[in-house]
Structure formats: C-alpha cells, structure tokens
Short mmCIF file of C-alpha atoms in Angstrom, two decimals:
data_model
loop_
_atom_site.label_atom_id
_atom_site.label_comp_id
_atom_site.label_asym_id
_atom_site.label_seq_id
_atom_site.Cartn_x
_atom_site.Cartn_y
_atom_site.Cartn_z
CA MET E 84 -40.28 11.68 -118.56
CA ARG E 85 -40.74 13.93 -115.60
CA PHE E 86 -38.28 15.62 -113.37
CA ASN E 87 -39.17 15.10 -109.75
CA ALA E 88 -37.67 17.80 -107.55
CA SER E 89 -36.73 16.29 -104.19
CA LEU E 90 -34.33 16.85 -101.33
CA PRO E 91 -31.64 14.29 -100.54
CA ASP E 92 -32.17 11.99 -97.55
CA ASP E 93 -29.86 13.25 -94.82
CA ARG E 94 -29.58 10.05 -92.86
CA VAL E 95 -28.42 7.69 -95.59
CA ASN E 96 -24.75 8.54 -95.94
CA VAL E 97 -24.06 9.92 -92.51
CA SER E 98 -24.10 7.94 -89.30
CA ASP E 99 -26.07 8.99 -86.26
CA ARG E 100 -23.69 7.55 -83.71
CA SER E 101 -22.03 9.99 -81.32
CA ALA E 102 -18.43 10.71 -82.24
CA ALA E 103 -17.42 11.23 -78.62
CA ARG E 104 -18.61 7.78 -77.64
CA GLU E 105 -16.76 6.20 -80.54
CA ALA E 106 -13.60 8.05 -79.52
CA LEU E 107 -13.82 6.77 -75.95
CA LEU E 108 -14.38 3.23 -77.15
CA LEU E 109 -11.41 3.31 -79.53
CA VAL E 110 -9.08 4.93 -76.99
CA ALA E 111 -9.98 2.23 -74.47
CA GLY E 112 -9.24 -0.34 -77.16
CA VAL E 113 -5.83 1.13 -77.95
CA VAL E 114 -4.83 1.35 -74.30
CA ALA E 115 -5.90 -2.25 -73.73
CA LEU E 116 -3.92 -3.29 -76.81
CA ALA E 117 -0.79 -1.51 -75.61
CA ILE E 118 -0.98 -2.99 -72.13
CA SER E 119 -1.54 -6.53 -73.37
CA LEU E 120 1.37 -6.08 -75.77
CA VAL E 121 3.63 -5.07 -72.89
CA VAL E 122 2.55 -8.07 -70.82
CA VAL E 123 3.06 -10.54 -73.66
CA LEU E 124 6.49 -9.11 -74.48
CA ALA E 125 7.52 -9.11 -70.83
CA VAL E 126 6.63 -12.79 -70.50
CA ALA E 127 8.49 -13.60 -73.71
CA ILE E 128 11.57 -11.71 -72.49
CA GLU E 129 11.52 -13.48 -69.15
CA LEU E 130 11.68 -16.77 -71.02
CA VAL E 131 14.58 -15.66 -73.20
CA ILE E 132 16.82 -13.86 -70.67
CA PRO E 133 18.19 -16.95 -68.88
CA PHE E 134 19.66 -18.04 -72.19
CA VAL E 135 21.51 -14.81 -72.84
CA PRO E 136 25.15 -15.29 -71.80
CA VAL E 137 26.70 -12.79 -69.41
CA GLY E 138 29.41 -12.20 -72.00
CA VAL E 139 26.91 -10.07 -73.89
CA GLU E 140 26.66 -7.70 -70.95
CA ARG E 141 30.41 -7.69 -70.38
CA TYR E 142 30.79 -6.35 -73.89
CA ALA E 143 29.03 -3.17 -72.73
CA SER E 144 31.61 -2.51 -70.04
CA SER E 145 34.08 -1.13 -72.56
CA ALA E 146 31.83 1.93 -72.81
CA TRP E 147 32.65 2.89 -69.23
CA SER E 148 36.43 3.01 -69.53
CA VAL E 149 36.24 6.67 -68.55
CA LEU E 150 35.67 5.48 -64.99
CA ASP E 151 39.03 3.78 -64.67
CA ALA E 152 41.03 6.83 -63.62
CA GLU E 153 39.51 7.64 -60.21
CA ASP E 154 41.26 9.98 -57.78
CA ASP E 155 38.70 9.69 -55.02
CA PRO E 156 40.03 7.15 -52.48
CA ARG E 157 36.47 6.29 -51.53
CA ALA E 158 36.13 4.53 -54.89
CA ALA E 159 38.79 2.03 -53.90
CA ASP E 160 37.13 1.53 -50.52
CA ALA E 161 33.77 0.95 -52.15
CA LYS E 162 35.37 -1.51 -54.55
CA ALA E 163 36.77 -3.39 -51.57
CA ILE E 164 33.28 -3.74 -50.13
CA VAL E 165 31.98 -4.95 -53.49
CA ASP E 166 34.70 -7.61 -53.61
CA ARG E 167 33.76 -8.84 -50.14
CA LEU E 168 30.08 -8.99 -51.01
CA VAL E 169 30.73 -10.74 -54.30
CA ALA E 170 32.63 -13.42 -52.42
CA HIS E 171 29.22 -14.54 -51.13
CA TRP E 172 27.86 -14.78 -54.66
CA PRO E 173 29.59 -17.74 -56.31
CA ASP E 174 27.74 -17.51 -59.61
CA ASN E 175 29.00 -14.03 -60.37
CA GLU E 176 30.70 -13.66 -63.75
CA LEU E 177 31.22 -9.92 -64.09
CA ASP E 178 34.10 -7.71 -63.03
CA TYR E 179 32.94 -4.59 -61.27
CA ARG E 180 34.19 -1.06 -61.28
CA ILE E 181 33.20 1.91 -59.16
CA GLY E 182 32.70 5.35 -60.59
CA ILE E 183 31.92 8.52 -58.69
CA LEU E 184 29.52 11.10 -60.08
CA ASP E 185 29.53 14.67 -58.88
CA SER E 186 25.95 15.39 -57.87
CA ASP E 187 23.97 16.79 -54.97
CA GLN E 188 21.38 14.01 -55.24
CA PRO E 189 22.20 10.86 -53.32
CA ASN E 190 21.94 8.11 -55.88
CA ALA E 191 23.52 4.92 -57.09
CA LEU E 192 23.37 3.53 -60.61
CA ALA E 193 24.15 0.18 -62.09
CA LEU E 194 25.40 0.46 -65.67
CA PRO E 195 25.46 -2.42 -68.14
CA GLY E 196 28.64 -4.47 -68.02
CA GLY E 197 29.59 -4.10 -64.35
CA ALA E 198 29.98 -0.41 -63.63
CA ILE E 199 28.47 0.99 -60.45
CA LEU E 200 28.14 4.75 -60.20
CA LEU E 201 27.83 6.46 -56.83
CA THR E 202 27.12 10.14 -56.44
CA THR E 203 29.23 12.35 -54.18
CA ALA E 204 26.10 13.24 -52.21
CA LEU E 205 25.55 9.58 -51.43
CA LEU E 206 29.11 9.04 -50.23
CA ASP E 207 28.97 12.22 -48.18
CA GLY E 208 25.73 11.12 -46.56
CA ILE E 209 26.93 7.69 -45.54
CA THR E 210 27.76 7.37 -41.86
CA ASN E 211 28.82 3.73 -41.69
CA GLU E 212 29.93 0.93 -43.94
CA ASN E 213 26.75 -1.09 -43.61
CA GLU E 214 24.66 1.51 -45.35
CA LEU E 215 27.02 1.63 -48.31
CA ALA E 216 27.19 -2.16 -48.35
CA PHE E 217 23.42 -2.38 -48.71
CA VAL E 218 23.41 0.16 -51.52
CA LEU E 219 26.15 -1.73 -53.35
CA GLY E 220 24.38 -5.01 -52.68
CA HIS E 221 21.23 -3.54 -54.23
CA GLU E 222 23.15 -2.61 -57.37
CA LEU E 223 24.72 -6.06 -57.49
CA GLY E 224 21.17 -7.36 -57.33
CA HIS E 225 20.40 -5.58 -60.60
CA PHE E 226 23.33 -7.33 -62.24
CA ARG E 227 22.30 -10.69 -60.85
CA ASN E 228 18.74 -10.31 -62.09
CA ARG E 229 19.94 -9.16 -65.56
CA ASP E 230 17.76 -6.10 -65.19
CA HIS E 231 19.59 -4.18 -67.89
CA LEU E 232 18.75 -6.74 -70.50
CA ARG E 233 15.18 -6.71 -69.30
CA GLY E 234 14.83 -2.95 -69.48
CA ILE E 235 16.44 -2.63 -72.90
CA GLY E 236 14.58 -5.67 -74.20
CA ARG E 237 11.18 -4.45 -73.09
CA GLY E 238 11.56 -0.89 -74.30
CA LEU E 239 13.04 -1.93 -77.62
CA THR E 240 10.67 -4.77 -78.44
CA PHE E 241 7.65 -2.69 -77.49
CA ALA E 242 8.73 0.19 -79.75
CA ILE E 243 9.60 -2.17 -82.60
CA THR E 244 6.30 -4.03 -82.36
CA LEU E 245 4.34 -0.80 -82.38
CA GLY E 246 6.29 0.33 -85.41
CA LEU E 247 5.70 -2.95 -87.25
CA LEU E 248 1.99 -2.76 -86.57
CA GLY E 249 2.03 0.72 -88.08
CA ILE E 250 0.80 2.38 -84.94
CA GLY E 251 3.94 4.40 -84.34
CA ASP E 252 2.78 7.70 -85.79
CA GLY E 253 0.62 10.52 -84.65
CA LEU E 254 -1.49 10.91 -81.56
CA ALA E 255 -2.70 7.32 -81.59
CA GLY E 256 0.92 6.17 -81.59
CA ASN E 257 1.86 8.44 -78.70
CA LEU E 258 -1.15 7.23 -76.77
CA SER E 259 -0.16 3.58 -77.09
CA ALA E 260 3.46 4.38 -76.31
CA THR E 261 2.52 6.21 -73.11
CA ALA E 262 0.13 3.51 -71.98
CA GLY E 263 2.83 0.92 -72.62
CA THR E 264 5.51 2.87 -70.78
CA LEU E 265 3.34 3.23 -67.71
CA ALA E 266 2.60 -0.49 -67.76
CA GLN E 267 6.32 -1.21 -67.99
CA ARG E 268 6.94 0.88 -64.89
CA SER E 269 5.12 -1.60 -62.70
CA PHE E 270 7.58 -4.24 -63.81
CA GLY E 271 10.40 -1.86 -62.97
CA ARG E 272 9.17 -1.54 -59.39
CA GLU E 273 9.25 -5.30 -58.99
CA GLN E 274 12.86 -5.31 -60.11
CA GLU E 275 13.72 -2.77 -57.43
CA HIS E 276 12.18 -4.99 -54.79
CA ASP E 277 14.17 -7.98 -56.07
CA ALA E 278 17.38 -5.93 -56.00
CA ASP E 279 16.63 -4.95 -52.41
CA ARG E 280 16.16 -8.59 -51.52
CA PHE E 281 19.51 -9.58 -52.96
CA GLY E 282 21.21 -6.64 -51.27
CA LEU E 283 19.88 -7.70 -47.88
CA GLU E 284 20.91 -11.29 -48.53
CA LEU E 285 24.47 -10.26 -49.32
CA ILE E 286 24.94 -8.02 -46.30
CA GLY E 287 23.33 -10.69 -44.14
CA ARG E 288 25.95 -13.18 -45.33
CA GLU E 289 28.84 -10.74 -44.98
CA TYR E 290 28.03 -9.04 -41.68
CA GLY E 291 25.59 -11.41 -40.04
CA HIS E 292 22.99 -8.72 -39.49
CA ALA E 293 20.80 -6.34 -41.46
CA GLY E 294 21.91 -3.12 -39.83
CA GLY E 295 22.26 -0.10 -42.07
CA SER E 296 19.77 -1.19 -44.73
CA ILE E 297 16.73 0.60 -43.38
CA GLU E 298 18.67 3.76 -42.61
CA VAL E 299 19.34 4.09 -46.32
CA PHE E 300 15.65 4.76 -46.79
CA THR E 301 14.89 6.60 -43.60
CA ARG E 302 17.84 8.95 -43.66
CA LEU E 303 19.66 8.89 -46.93
CA LEU E 304 17.07 8.67 -49.69
CA VAL E 305 14.30 10.55 -47.97
CA GLU E 306 11.69 12.17 -50.19
CA PRO E 307 9.38 13.91 -47.69
CA GLU E 308 7.01 15.68 -50.11
CA VAL E 309 6.61 12.64 -52.29
CA GLU E 310 5.69 10.29 -49.49
CA ALA E 311 3.29 12.61 -47.75
CA GLU E 312 1.02 13.00 -50.75
CA THR E 313 1.43 9.79 -52.66
CA ASN E 314 -1.75 7.90 -53.15
CA ALA E 315 -2.27 4.69 -55.08
CA THR E 316 -2.69 6.45 -58.42
CA GLN E 317 0.48 8.46 -58.09
CA ARG E 318 2.41 5.41 -57.00
CA TYR E 319 1.50 3.80 -60.33
CA PHE E 320 3.47 6.51 -62.12
CA GLN E 321 6.64 6.06 -60.04
CA SER E 322 9.52 4.03 -61.39
CA HIS E 323 10.61 2.96 -57.89
CA PRO E 324 8.45 1.59 -55.11
CA SER E 325 7.90 4.09 -52.32
CA ASN E 326 10.28 4.09 -49.36
CA PRO E 327 7.73 2.81 -46.84
CA GLU E 328 7.02 -0.15 -49.11
CA ARG E 329 10.70 -0.97 -49.40
CA ILE E 330 11.27 -0.67 -45.65
CA ASP E 331 8.36 -3.01 -44.95
CA ALA E 332 9.69 -5.53 -47.45
CA LEU E 333 13.14 -5.41 -45.84
CA ARG E 334 11.75 -5.92 -42.36
CA LEU E 335 9.76 -8.92 -43.55
CA GLN E 336 12.76 -10.44 -45.26
CA ALA E 337 15.02 -9.86 -42.25
CA ARG E 338 12.49 -11.61 -40.06
CA GLU E 339 12.33 -14.54 -42.49
CA GLN E 340 16.10 -14.90 -42.62
CA GLY E 341 16.61 -14.36 -38.90
CA LEU E 342 18.64 -11.18 -39.24
CA ASP E 343 18.70 -8.47 -36.62
CA PHE E 344 18.83 -4.76 -37.21
CA LEU E 345 21.55 -4.53 -34.62
CA ASP E 346 23.52 -1.52 -33.74
CA GLN E 347 26.85 -3.05 -34.71
CA ARG E 348 27.97 -0.62 -37.33
CA GLN E 349 31.21 -0.86 -39.17
CA VAL E 350 33.24 2.28 -39.42
CA TRP E 351 33.46 3.81 -42.87
CA PRO E 352 35.90 3.67 -44.52
CA HIS E 353 36.67 0.23 -43.27
CA GLU E 354 40.05 0.23 -41.56
CA ALA E 355 40.13 -2.88 -39.47
CA THR E 356 40.61 -6.19 -41.23
CA SER E 357 37.41 -7.90 -42.17
CA GLY E 358 36.56 -10.41 -39.52
CA VAL E 359 32.83 -10.59 -39.36
CA GLY E 360 31.77 -13.96 -40.62
CA THR E 361 28.26 -15.21 -41.13
CA MET R 34 6.67 15.49 -69.38
CA ASP R 35 4.48 12.69 -70.62
CA SER R 36 1.48 14.02 -68.77
CA LEU R 37 2.02 17.54 -70.09
CA PHE R 38 1.96 16.28 -73.64
CA LEU R 39 -1.12 14.19 -73.01
CA MET R 40 -2.92 17.08 -71.33
CA SER R 41 -2.33 19.44 -74.24
CA ALA R 42 -3.33 16.78 -76.75
CA LEU R 43 -6.51 16.12 -74.79
CA LEU R 44 -7.29 19.82 -74.68
CA MET R 45 -6.78 20.10 -78.43
CA LEU R 46 -9.06 17.13 -78.99
CA VAL R 47 -11.84 18.58 -76.86
CA VAL R 48 -11.62 22.01 -78.49
CA ALA R 49 -11.48 20.49 -81.98
CA PHE R 50 -14.46 18.29 -81.19
CA PHE R 51 -16.72 21.15 -80.14
CA VAL R 52 -15.55 23.64 -82.73
CA GLY R 53 -15.64 21.09 -85.53
CA ASP R 54 -19.10 19.98 -84.48
CA TRP R 55 -20.40 23.55 -84.52
CA ILE R 56 -18.87 24.27 -87.92
CA GLU R 57 -20.40 21.10 -89.31
CA ARG R 58 -23.85 21.92 -87.98
CA ARG R 59 -23.69 25.39 -89.42
CA HIS R 60 -22.61 24.07 -92.78
CA TYR R 61 -25.41 21.52 -92.90
CA LYS R 62 -27.96 24.22 -92.15
CA SER R 63 -26.68 26.28 -95.05
CA ILE R 64 -26.63 23.24 -97.31
CA ARG R 65 -30.22 22.30 -96.55
CA ALA R 66 -31.44 25.85 -97.05
CA ARG R 67 -29.84 26.13 -100.46
CA GLU R 68 -30.95 22.66 -101.52
CA THR R 69 -34.52 23.59 -100.71
CA ARG R 70 -34.23 26.88 -102.56
CA TRP R 71 -32.77 25.37 -105.72
CA ALA R 72 -34.58 22.06 -105.74
CA GLY R 73 -36.28 23.07 -108.96
CA LEU R 74 -33.10 23.12 -111.03
CA PRO R 75 -32.59 19.61 -112.42
CA VAL R 76 -29.09 18.26 -112.05
CA VAL R 77 -28.92 14.83 -113.61
CA THR R 78 -26.39 12.27 -114.68
CA LEU R 79 -28.10 11.54 -117.97
CA ARG R 80 -25.85 12.34 -120.85
CA THR R 81 -28.53 14.22 -122.75
CA LEU R 82 -32.00 15.45 -122.10
CA PRO R 83 -34.79 13.44 -123.69
CA PRO R 84 -36.48 15.19 -126.61
CA LEU R 85 -38.99 17.77 -125.38
CA PRO R 86 -41.80 18.58 -127.82
CA GLY R 87 -42.17 22.29 -128.33
CA TRP R 88 -38.70 23.15 -127.11
CA THR R 89 -35.41 23.51 -128.96
CA HIS R 90 -31.90 23.76 -127.71
CA ASP R 91 -30.78 27.34 -127.15
CA ARG R 92 -27.33 27.12 -125.68
CA SER R 93 -25.20 24.98 -123.41
CA GLY R 94 -21.86 25.14 -121.71
CA LEU R 95 -19.66 23.71 -119.03
CA VAL R 96 -20.62 24.43 -115.46
CA SER R 97 -18.75 23.31 -112.40
CA GLY R 98 -18.61 23.73 -108.71
CA HIS R 99 -15.86 22.67 -106.37
CA VAL R 100 -15.06 22.79 -102.70
CA VAL R 101 -12.04 22.03 -100.54
CA ILE R 102 -12.73 20.77 -97.04
CA SER R 103 -10.24 19.89 -94.34
CA VAL R 104 -10.50 17.54 -91.40
CA ASP R 105 -10.32 18.83 -87.87
CA TYR R 106 -7.89 17.39 -85.31
CA PHE R 107 -10.54 15.32 -83.55
CA LYS R 108 -11.73 13.64 -86.76
CA ARG R 109 -8.17 12.88 -87.75
CA PHE R 110 -7.48 11.34 -84.35
CA LEU R 111 -10.57 9.12 -84.66
CA ALA R 112 -9.54 8.06 -88.15
CA GLY R 113 -6.06 7.21 -86.87
CA LEU R 114 -7.54 4.93 -84.21
CA ARG R 115 -9.79 3.34 -86.81
CA GLY R 116 -6.66 2.64 -88.80
CA ILE R 117 -5.62 0.22 -86.05
CA PHE R 118 -8.86 -1.68 -85.68
CA GLY R 119 -10.58 -1.17 -89.02
CA GLY R 120 -14.24 -0.52 -89.67
CA ARG R 121 -16.31 2.42 -90.84
CA VAL R 122 -14.56 5.73 -90.46
CA ARG R 123 -17.70 7.56 -89.41
CA SER R 124 -15.86 10.76 -88.69
CA TYR R 125 -14.98 11.15 -92.35
CA GLU R 126 -18.40 10.16 -93.67
CA SER R 127 -20.09 13.41 -92.73
CA LEU R 128 -17.13 15.33 -94.12
CA MET R 129 -17.43 13.70 -97.54
CA ASP R 130 -21.19 14.06 -97.52
CA ARG R 131 -20.97 17.78 -96.89
CA ALA R 132 -18.26 18.24 -99.50
CA ARG R 133 -20.22 16.43 -102.17
CA ARG R 134 -23.45 18.28 -101.55
CA GLU R 135 -21.64 21.61 -101.37
CA ALA R 136 -19.93 20.98 -104.70
CA VAL R 137 -23.26 20.17 -106.37
CA LEU R 138 -24.83 23.27 -104.87
CA ARG R 139 -22.06 25.45 -106.23
CA LEU R 140 -22.53 23.82 -109.61
CA LYS R 141 -26.21 24.79 -109.43
CA GLU R 142 -25.26 28.30 -108.42
CA GLN R 143 -23.05 28.73 -111.45
CA ALA R 144 -25.71 27.22 -113.71
CA LEU R 145 -28.29 29.65 -112.41
CA HIS R 146 -25.86 32.51 -112.83
CA GLU R 147 -25.32 31.55 -116.47
CA GLY R 148 -29.03 31.24 -117.04
CA TYR R 149 -29.23 27.52 -117.63
CA GLN R 150 -32.37 25.60 -116.85
CA ALA R 151 -30.85 22.20 -116.25
CA VAL R 152 -27.49 20.56 -115.92
CA VAL R 153 -26.89 17.20 -117.57
CA ASN R 154 -24.03 14.71 -117.62
CA VAL R 155 -23.04 15.63 -114.11
CA ARG R 156 -19.93 13.90 -112.78
CA LEU R 157 -18.13 14.14 -109.45
CA GLU R 158 -14.40 13.86 -108.93
CA THR R 159 -12.48 13.65 -105.69
CA THR R 160 -8.92 14.70 -105.07
CA THR R 161 -7.01 14.27 -101.83
CA LEU R 162 -4.71 17.15 -101.07
CA ALA R 163 -1.65 15.86 -99.33
CA ARG R 164 0.82 17.78 -97.27
CA SER R 165 4.24 16.15 -96.99
CA SER R 166 5.86 16.37 -93.62
CA LYS R 167 9.23 14.83 -92.88
CA ASN R 168 8.06 11.30 -92.30
CA ASN R 169 4.77 10.81 -94.02
CA LYS R 170 2.11 12.47 -96.03
CA LYS R 171 -0.69 14.01 -94.05
CA THR R 172 -4.05 14.89 -95.53
CA ALA R 173 -4.43 18.62 -95.91
CA GLY R 174 -7.97 18.22 -97.16
CA VAL R 175 -10.28 16.85 -99.78
CA GLU R 176 -11.37 18.59 -102.97
CA ILE R 177 -14.61 17.61 -104.67
CA LEU R 178 -15.32 18.85 -108.18
CA ALA R 179 -18.76 18.57 -109.72
CA PHE R 180 -19.02 19.38 -113.39
CA GLY R 181 -21.61 19.01 -116.12
CA THR R 182 -23.25 20.55 -119.13
CA GLY R 183 -25.63 23.37 -118.48
CA ILE R 184 -28.52 23.57 -120.97
CA ARG R 185 -30.90 26.35 -121.86
CA MET R 186 -33.96 25.51 -123.98
CA ALA R 187 -36.06 27.95 -125.93
CA LYS R 188 -39.59 27.63 -127.14
CA ALA R 189 -39.66 26.24 -130.63
CA ALA R 190 -40.89 28.56 -133.32
CA ALA R 191 -44.38 27.48 -134.08
#
C-alpha cells in the first residue's frame, strides 16, 4: 500500500458561478413574486368586497365618538352639505359625522364607519361652498367604493401571506414587503380617481355645475415643488395621483356629463335656503 | 423612510460582497500554500495503518484541529433568498469548503508539532453556532472539528 500525496481538487465542491449574478436573479424573482402576490390578492379582494355588508364598517364608527362634541360651527355647516349631497345617493347606508382637525396642512380624511375629518387649514382656505362640496363628495366617494375595506384587506392579506410563506423575516422579507407596498400604491391612486369621479357626480347633481372642483387642486391643495420635478418614476411612489392628472380627469368627466365650470359660486357658509336643483 | 432603509441595506450588501470576496480569496491562497507544503503528511480515514515491515509503533495520540467561520451579510442575504425558491446554496458552499480544509490543515499542524508522521482515523464534525435574537435563531457561524490519531513509527530493531 502506498500513500499518494496529492492536492485536493478546488473545483469539485465549490461552484464557479458569480455570486453577484445569482443575487440579481434571486432579487428579481422575489420582487416578481411579491408583485404577483399583490395582484392576485387585489383581484380576490375585489371579488369579496361586494359581499361584505356595510354594517361591518358601521361597527368601526364607535371608535370616533370623540368627534361628537364639536364647538366649531363650520362642522355643522359641513354636515349640512354632506346631508344634501347624500340625498342624491339613494344607496347610502352610513351615517356621517364631521370632525375638525387642527393642522396647517389642508387635508380631508375619510375614516372607517362614516367619519369625515377636515383640517382647519382646509376650512380656512375654502372661499366658497362648491369647493368644500367637492372635497366632501370625494370623501363620500371613498365610502361608496368601500375603500377602507380594500386598503385594510390588501395590507393585511399581503402581510399574512408573506408570513405564512415564511418570507417575513430578514432582508429578503423587507424586500418583498417594500415591493408589495409600492405595487399596492398604484391601486390606491386608482381609488383616488374613482373618489374624484363620485365627488364630481354628486356636486353635478346638487348644484347643476362643476364649479369649485378644479380650484381645489389649483388653489387649495397645491404642491408646487412636487409637481415641477415629478417624472414617471417618482409618480409611481406617490400614494395620490398628481394634481394635473386629477384636473384632466375632472375636465374629461365634466365634458362627458355636460357640466360647466361656471362662475356661480355659493357663498360659504351657506345662508340662503338650498334652491339649486339639477 | 422605505427608501432610506433600502439604500443602507444595499450599501451593506455591496460592502459585504467585496470585503467577503477579498477575505475568501486571501484565505484560499493561504490554504493552498499550506496544503502544498504539508502534502507529504498522510491524513487518512483508515482506522489503522497497514503493517509496515521494518517499522514498529513508537507512540500515538489524539490530534485535532478546529476552526470557526462566520457568514458575511451578503452570503446570508443570498441564502435567505434561496430559502424562498430552493436549490443549491452556492454562497455557503465555499464557506464550508474553506472551513473543512482549514480544520484539516490545523490538524496537520498539530500533528507536525507533536512529531507524528501520519494521522489515522480522521473524522470531521460540524457544529452550527446559533445566536438567539428575539424572534428566531440566527447563525453566528459554523465550527468544524477534525480529529484523529497521530502516529509515530520507529525503525524496528534489527
């Protein structure tokens, strides 16, 4: 028996393939997986939502009882506008409440269960009733489209699915979560457009014209720096469509429905009795 | 906030990739040099040496060599992605290869230090060192132990 001194073969147990290339390939795979997961879940949720009764959402309204005691008289005026708009929406099942948030950012929020929050900056910036009516109509649009269920459903089911697949942890988990969140944002933008559509419909039925809607975007919610530099890539990261896009969509819809952007503005707060029919 | 996190993670990955790659290359160079130098010392898995005419057993003893190696951030990231899709975890293969060869080399080093001429009944054992964080256990590294019986023969009295 002889001992044969030899060196081990380097290539047998170790692979030659570049690690960087493998990383790129796998990352692309994970991102694709996350995006397809989001799409599949979104479709599934769309199918389920019509069957969820509104009573489920009404249950959430008890969380906003803090809004009931409102000293600001503008809350009551805004509520009056909401009631008039809702009169044109026969299928409505929710009761609405207005809350006022102290903030220097003009904003309006729709909270699950029928609460609409308006910031003081928004109410201060309003010059006529039509503008506020469009904003409220937009928020009513979110309730009509069941957007809260959609948002909660998507976020929750995506996170749960990732967890069940065991991908939740570590950098790979964060990567899929981020890719999924960005994909969900494009759905969110579509919801904003749909809410705009419903808002315009409601004010069209109540006032007979579309005045005030565009001014919300040209004067009230102006974001000069954002719009100047936004290119297609940056727009993908935004949760709302850009103002120019929303204005264009409103103009198109007004043309389709034969509404004018007339100069008949209602005084705010509304003092005369409502008399403008459709 | 999302993008800030992703940017720093990406930076860490890139740094870990290049640094880890350099460390690995350096280690392999050292491994090959020592393997060449000590190629003459037999290290075998036979339980005993075959009878050698003209030689008798002088002394023997336990020799061992062990090494602890940790994964870099980039390799761990790759392994995590592999955990989703399955397949060969190539990033860990080179790590284990280096660890194994290093352990055997250290075994040889100790054998030479003790004056042995061969090492028989060599076995390798692997231990994973785990570090428990709040949710799960992360791998802190891998320990490979190579142990065997070092043997010194002496010329038989005529």
